[in-house]
PDB file of C-alpha atoms and ligand atoms in Angstrom:
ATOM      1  CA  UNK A   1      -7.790 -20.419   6.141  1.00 82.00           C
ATOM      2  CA  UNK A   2      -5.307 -22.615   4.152  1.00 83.00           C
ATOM      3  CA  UNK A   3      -3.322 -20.345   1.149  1.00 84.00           C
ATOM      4  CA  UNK A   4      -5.228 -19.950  -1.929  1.00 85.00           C
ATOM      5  CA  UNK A   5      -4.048 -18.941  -4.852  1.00 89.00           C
ATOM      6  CA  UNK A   6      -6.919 -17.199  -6.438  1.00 96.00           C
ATOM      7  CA  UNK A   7      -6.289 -14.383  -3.838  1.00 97.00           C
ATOM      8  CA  UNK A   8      -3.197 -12.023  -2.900  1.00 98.00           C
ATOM      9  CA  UNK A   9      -2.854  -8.986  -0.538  1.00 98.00           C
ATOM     10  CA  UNK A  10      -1.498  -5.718  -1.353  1.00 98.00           C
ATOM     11  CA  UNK A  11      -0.236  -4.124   1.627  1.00 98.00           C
ATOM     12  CA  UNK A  12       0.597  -0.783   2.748  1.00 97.00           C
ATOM     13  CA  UNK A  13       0.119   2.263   5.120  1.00 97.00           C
ATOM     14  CA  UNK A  14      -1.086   4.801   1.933  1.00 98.00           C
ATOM     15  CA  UNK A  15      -0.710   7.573   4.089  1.00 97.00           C
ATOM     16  CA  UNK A  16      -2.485   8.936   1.349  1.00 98.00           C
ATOM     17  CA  UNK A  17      -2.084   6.374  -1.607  1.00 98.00           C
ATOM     18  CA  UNK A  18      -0.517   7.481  -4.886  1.00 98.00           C
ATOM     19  CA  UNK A  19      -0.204   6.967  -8.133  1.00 98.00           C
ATOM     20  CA  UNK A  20       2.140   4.666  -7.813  1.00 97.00           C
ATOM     21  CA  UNK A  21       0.525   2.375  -5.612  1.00 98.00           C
ATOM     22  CA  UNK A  22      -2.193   2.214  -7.665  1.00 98.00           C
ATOM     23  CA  UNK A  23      -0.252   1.214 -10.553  1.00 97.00           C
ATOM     24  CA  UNK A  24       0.290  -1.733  -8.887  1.00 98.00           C
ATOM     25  CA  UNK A  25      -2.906  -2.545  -7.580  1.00 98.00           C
ATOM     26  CA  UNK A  26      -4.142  -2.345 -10.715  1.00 98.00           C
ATOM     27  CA  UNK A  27      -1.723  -4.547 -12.410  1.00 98.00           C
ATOM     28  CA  UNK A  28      -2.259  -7.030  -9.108  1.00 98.00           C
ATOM     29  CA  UNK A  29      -5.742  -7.038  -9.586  1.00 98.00           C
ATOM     30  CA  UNK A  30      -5.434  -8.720 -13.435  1.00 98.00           C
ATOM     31  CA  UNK A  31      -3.408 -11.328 -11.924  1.00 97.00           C
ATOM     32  CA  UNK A  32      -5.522 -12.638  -9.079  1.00 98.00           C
ATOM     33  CA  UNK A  33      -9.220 -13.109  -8.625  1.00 98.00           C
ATOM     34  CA  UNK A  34      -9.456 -11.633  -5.521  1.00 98.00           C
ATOM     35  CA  UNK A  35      -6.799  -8.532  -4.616  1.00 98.00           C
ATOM     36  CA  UNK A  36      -7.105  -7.260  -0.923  1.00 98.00           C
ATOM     37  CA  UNK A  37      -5.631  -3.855  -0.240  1.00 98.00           C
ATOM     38  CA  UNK A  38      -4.455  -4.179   3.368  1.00 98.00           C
ATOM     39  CA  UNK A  39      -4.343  -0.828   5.039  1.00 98.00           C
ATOM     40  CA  UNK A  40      -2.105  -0.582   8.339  1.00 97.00           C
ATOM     41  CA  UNK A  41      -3.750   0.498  10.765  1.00 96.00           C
ATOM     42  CA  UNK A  42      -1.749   1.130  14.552  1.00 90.00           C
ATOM     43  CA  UNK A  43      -4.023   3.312  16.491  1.00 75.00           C
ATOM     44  CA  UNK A  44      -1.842   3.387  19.380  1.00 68.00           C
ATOM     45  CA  UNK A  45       1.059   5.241  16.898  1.00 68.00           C
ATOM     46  CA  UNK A  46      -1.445   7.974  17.052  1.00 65.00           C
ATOM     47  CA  UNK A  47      -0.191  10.975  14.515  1.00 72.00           C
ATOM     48  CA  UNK A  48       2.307   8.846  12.904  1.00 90.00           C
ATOM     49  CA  UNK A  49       0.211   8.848   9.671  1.00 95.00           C
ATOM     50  CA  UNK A  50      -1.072  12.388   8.424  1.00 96.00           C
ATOM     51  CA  UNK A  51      -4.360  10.840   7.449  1.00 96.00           C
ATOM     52  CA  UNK A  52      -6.453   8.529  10.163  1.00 95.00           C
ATOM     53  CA  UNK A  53      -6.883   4.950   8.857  1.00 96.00           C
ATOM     54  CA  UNK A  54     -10.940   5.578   7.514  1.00 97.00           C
ATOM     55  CA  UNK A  55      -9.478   8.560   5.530  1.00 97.00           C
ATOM     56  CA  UNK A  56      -6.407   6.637   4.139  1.00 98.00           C
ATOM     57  CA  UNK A  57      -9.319   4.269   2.746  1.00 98.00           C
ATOM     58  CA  UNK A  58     -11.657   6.442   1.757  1.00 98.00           C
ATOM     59  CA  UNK A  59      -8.839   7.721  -0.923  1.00 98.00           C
ATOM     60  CA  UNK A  60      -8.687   4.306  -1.804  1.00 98.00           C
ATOM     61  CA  UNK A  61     -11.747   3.400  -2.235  1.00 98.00           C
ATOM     62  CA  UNK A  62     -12.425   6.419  -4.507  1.00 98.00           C
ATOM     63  CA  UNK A  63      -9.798   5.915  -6.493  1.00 98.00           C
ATOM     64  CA  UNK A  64     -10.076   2.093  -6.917  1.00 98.00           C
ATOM     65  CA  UNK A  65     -14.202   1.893  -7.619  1.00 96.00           C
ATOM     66  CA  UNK A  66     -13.375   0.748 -11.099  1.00 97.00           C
ATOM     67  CA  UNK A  67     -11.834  -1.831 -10.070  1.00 98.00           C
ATOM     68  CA  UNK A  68     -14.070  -5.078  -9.936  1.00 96.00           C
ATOM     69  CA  UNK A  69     -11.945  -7.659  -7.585  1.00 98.00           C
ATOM     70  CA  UNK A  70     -10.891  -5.054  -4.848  1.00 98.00           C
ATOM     71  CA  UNK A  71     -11.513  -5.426  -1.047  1.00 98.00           C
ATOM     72  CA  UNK A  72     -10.113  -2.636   1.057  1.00 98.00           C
ATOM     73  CA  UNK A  73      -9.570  -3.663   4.701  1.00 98.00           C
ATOM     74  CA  UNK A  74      -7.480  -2.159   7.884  1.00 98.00           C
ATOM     75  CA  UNK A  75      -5.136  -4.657   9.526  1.00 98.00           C
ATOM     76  CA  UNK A  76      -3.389  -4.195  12.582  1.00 96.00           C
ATOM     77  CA  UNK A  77      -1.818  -7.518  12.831  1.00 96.00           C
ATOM     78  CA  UNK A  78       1.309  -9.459  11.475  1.00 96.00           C
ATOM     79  CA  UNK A  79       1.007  -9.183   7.647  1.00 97.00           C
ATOM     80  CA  UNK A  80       1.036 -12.855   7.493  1.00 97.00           C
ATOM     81  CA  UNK A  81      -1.375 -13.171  10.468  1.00 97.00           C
ATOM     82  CA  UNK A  82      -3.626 -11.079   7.956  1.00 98.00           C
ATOM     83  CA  UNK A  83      -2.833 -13.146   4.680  1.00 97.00           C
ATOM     84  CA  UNK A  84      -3.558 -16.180   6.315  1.00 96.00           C
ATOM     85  CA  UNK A  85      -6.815 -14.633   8.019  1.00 96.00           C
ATOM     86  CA  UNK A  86      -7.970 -13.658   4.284  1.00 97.00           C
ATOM     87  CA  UNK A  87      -6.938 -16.941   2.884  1.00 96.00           C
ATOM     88  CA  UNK A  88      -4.259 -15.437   0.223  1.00 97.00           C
ATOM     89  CA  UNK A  89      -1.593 -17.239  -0.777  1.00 96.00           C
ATOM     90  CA  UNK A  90       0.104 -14.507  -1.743  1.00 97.00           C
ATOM     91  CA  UNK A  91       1.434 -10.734  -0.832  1.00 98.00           C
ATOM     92  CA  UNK A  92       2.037  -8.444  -3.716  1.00 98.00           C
ATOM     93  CA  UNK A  93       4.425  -5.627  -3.308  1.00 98.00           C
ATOM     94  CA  UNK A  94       5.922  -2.696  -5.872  1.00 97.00           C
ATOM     95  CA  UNK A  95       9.939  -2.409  -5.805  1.00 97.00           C
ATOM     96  CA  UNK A  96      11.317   1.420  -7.025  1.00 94.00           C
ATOM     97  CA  UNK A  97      14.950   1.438  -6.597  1.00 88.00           C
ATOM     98  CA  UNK A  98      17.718  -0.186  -4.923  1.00 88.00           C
ATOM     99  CA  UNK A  99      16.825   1.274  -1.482  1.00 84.00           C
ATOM    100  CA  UNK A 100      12.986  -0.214  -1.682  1.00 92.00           C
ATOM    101  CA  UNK A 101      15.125  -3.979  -2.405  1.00 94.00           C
ATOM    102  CA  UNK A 102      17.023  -3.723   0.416  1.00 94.00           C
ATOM    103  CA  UNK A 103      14.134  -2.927   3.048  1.00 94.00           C
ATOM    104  CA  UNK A 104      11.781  -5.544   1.104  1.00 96.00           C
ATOM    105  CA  UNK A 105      14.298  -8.333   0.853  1.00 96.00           C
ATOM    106  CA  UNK A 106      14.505  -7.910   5.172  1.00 97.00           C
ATOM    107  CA  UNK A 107      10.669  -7.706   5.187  1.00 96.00           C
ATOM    108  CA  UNK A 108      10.648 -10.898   2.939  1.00 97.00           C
ATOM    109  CA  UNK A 109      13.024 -12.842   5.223  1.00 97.00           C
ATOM    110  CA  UNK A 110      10.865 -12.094   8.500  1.00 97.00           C
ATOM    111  CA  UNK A 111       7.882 -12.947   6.442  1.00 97.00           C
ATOM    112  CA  UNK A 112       8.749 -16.383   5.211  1.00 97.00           C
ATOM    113  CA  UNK A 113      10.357 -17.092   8.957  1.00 97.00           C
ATOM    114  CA  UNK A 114       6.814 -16.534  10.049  1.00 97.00           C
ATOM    115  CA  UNK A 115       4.839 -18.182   7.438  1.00 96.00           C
ATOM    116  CA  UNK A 116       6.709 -20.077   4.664  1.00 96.00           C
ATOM    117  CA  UNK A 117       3.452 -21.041   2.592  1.00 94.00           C
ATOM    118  CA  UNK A 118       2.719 -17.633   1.954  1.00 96.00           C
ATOM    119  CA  UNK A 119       5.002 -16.126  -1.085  1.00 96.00           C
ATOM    120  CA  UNK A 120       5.741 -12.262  -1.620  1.00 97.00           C
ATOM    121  CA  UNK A 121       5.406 -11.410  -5.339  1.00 97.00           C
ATOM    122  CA  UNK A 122       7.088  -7.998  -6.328  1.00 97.00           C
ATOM    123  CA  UNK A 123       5.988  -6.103  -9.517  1.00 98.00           C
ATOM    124  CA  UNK A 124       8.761  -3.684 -10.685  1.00 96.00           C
ATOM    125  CA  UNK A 125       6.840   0.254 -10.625  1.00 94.00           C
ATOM    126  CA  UNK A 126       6.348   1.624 -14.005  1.00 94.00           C
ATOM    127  CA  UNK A 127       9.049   4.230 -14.798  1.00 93.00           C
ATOM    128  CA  UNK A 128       6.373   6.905 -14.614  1.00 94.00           C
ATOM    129  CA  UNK A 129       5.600   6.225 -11.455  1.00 94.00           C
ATOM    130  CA  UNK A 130       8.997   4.874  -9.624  1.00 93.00           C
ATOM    131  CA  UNK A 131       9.689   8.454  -8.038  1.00 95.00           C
ATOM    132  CA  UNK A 132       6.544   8.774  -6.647  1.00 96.00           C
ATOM    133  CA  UNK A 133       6.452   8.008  -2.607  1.00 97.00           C
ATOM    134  CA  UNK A 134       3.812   8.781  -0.443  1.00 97.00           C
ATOM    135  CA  UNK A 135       6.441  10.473   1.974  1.00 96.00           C
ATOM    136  CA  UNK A 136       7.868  12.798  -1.035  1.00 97.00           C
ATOM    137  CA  UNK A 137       4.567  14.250  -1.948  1.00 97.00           C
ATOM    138  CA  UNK A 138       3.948  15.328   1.333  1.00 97.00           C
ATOM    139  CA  UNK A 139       6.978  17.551   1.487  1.00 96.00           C
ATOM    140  CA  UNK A 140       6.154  19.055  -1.773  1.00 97.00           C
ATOM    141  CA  UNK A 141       2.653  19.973  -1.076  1.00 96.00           C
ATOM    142  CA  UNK A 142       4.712  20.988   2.561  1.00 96.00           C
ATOM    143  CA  UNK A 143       5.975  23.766   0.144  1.00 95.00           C
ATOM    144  CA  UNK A 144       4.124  24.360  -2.359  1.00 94.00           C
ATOM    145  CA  UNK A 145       4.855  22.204  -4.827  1.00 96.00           C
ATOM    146  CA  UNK A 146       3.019  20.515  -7.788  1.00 96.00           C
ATOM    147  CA  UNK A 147       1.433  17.091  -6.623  1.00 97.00           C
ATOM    148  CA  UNK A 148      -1.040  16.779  -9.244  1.00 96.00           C
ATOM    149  CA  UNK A 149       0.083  14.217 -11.599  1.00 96.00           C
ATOM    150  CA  UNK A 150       1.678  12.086  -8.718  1.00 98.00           C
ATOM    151  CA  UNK A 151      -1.897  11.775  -6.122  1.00 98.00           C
ATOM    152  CA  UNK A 152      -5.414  11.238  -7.490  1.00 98.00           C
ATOM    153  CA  UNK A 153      -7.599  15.388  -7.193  1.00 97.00           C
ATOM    154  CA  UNK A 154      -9.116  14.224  -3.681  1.00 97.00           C
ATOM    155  CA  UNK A 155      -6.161  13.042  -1.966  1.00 98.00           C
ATOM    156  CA  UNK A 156      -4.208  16.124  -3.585  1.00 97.00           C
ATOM    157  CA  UNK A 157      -7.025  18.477  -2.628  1.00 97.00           C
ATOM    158  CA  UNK A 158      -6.642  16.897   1.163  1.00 97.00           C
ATOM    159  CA  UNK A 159      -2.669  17.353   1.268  1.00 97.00           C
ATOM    160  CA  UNK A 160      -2.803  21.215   0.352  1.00 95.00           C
ATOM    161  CA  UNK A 161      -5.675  21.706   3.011  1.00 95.00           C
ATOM    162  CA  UNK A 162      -3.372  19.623   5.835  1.00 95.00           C
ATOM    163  CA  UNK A 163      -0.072  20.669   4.729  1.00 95.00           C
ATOM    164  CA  UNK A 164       0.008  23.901   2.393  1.00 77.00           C
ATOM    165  CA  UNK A 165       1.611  26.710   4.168  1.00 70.00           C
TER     166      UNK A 165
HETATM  167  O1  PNS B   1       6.037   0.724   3.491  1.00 93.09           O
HETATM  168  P1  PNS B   1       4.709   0.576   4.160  1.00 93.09           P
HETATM  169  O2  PNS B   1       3.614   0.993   3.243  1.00 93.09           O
HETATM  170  O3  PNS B   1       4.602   1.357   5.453  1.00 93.09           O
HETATM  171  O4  PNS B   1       4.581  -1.002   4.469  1.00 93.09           O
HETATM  172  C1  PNS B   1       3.804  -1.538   5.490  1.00 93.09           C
HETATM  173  C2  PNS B   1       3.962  -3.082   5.495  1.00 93.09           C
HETATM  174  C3  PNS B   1       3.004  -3.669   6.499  1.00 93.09           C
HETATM  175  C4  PNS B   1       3.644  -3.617   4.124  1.00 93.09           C
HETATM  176  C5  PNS B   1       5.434  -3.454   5.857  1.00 93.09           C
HETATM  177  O5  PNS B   1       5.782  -2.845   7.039  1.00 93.09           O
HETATM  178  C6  PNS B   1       5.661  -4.964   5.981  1.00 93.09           C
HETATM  179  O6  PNS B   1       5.825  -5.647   4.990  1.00 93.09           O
HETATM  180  N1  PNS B   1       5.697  -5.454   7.245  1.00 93.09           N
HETATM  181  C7  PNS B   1       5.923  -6.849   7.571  1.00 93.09           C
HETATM  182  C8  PNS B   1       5.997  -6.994   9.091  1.00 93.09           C
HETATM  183  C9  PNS B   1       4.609  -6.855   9.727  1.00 93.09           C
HETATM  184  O7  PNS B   1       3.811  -7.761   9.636  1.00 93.09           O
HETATM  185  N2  PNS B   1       4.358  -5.713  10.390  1.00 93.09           N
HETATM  186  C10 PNS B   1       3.075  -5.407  11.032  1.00 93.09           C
HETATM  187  C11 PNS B   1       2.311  -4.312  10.270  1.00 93.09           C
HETATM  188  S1  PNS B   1       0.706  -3.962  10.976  1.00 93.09           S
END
């Protein structure tokens, strides 16, 4: 489909989604009529996500039903291969820190050598939020710790059952 710019994708692996993420989909979706929360989804990695692909979007799905303009869909392709495929012109992606720039700015590069009509947009996480990784509330609910203000109840609920010592 040729790049349209009434539609973006949001891309990630969510494994589970946070509250950060959804900051950002939420701001993406008041930007672009149609936002598409891609969902990797590598079968053949088996158990290198905690959470299988249908639960991964089940948590978002939850978590995003107020949310008018969402599509939630597993990809297992290129990320361009799967912008193109939806006809969005443009992936949307939240920057934290320094270290998120540097891995983003490769991504970028490999992107656009693949498929220069489709741009990467990048909205800066809301200081609340730009601690918050999907990878660092696992270890605390690992141990114990308090996830509740950083995962939406369910997906919190889900970690302490998987993880919780
Ligand atoms: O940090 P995340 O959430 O694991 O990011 C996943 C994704 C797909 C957004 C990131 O790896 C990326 O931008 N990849 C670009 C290269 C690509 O297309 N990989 C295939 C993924 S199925």
């Amino acid at each position: 489909m040729t790049p349209d710019n009434r539609t973006a994708i949001c891309p990630g692996t969510f494994d589970p989604v946070t509250y950060g993420h959804l900051d950002v989909i939420g701001r993406a979706s008041k930007m672009f009529e149609t936002l598409v929360v891609g969902v990797v989804n590598l079968p053949w990695r088996k158990g290198s996500t905690l959470f299988s692909t249908e639960e991964r979007i089940a948590f978002l799905t939850d978590a995003t039903g107020h949310l008018p303009n969402i599509v939630i869909e597993p990809f297992s392709s290129l990320l361009v291969t799967f912008a193109r495929d939806r006809g969005a012109l443009a992936i949307v992606k939240g920057l934290r820190a320094i270290s998120d720039f540097e891995y983003e700015l490769e991504m970028n590069q490999l992107n656009r050598y693949q498929a220069p009509d489709i741009e990467s947009v990048y909205l800066m996480a809301s200081p609340k939020y730009s601690f918050i990784s999907s990878s660092g509330v696992k270890e605390l609910a690992t141990f114990g710790g308090e996830i509740e203000d950083l995962v939406p109840v369910e997906v919190a609920r889900h970690l302490k059952e998987r993880l919780g010592r």
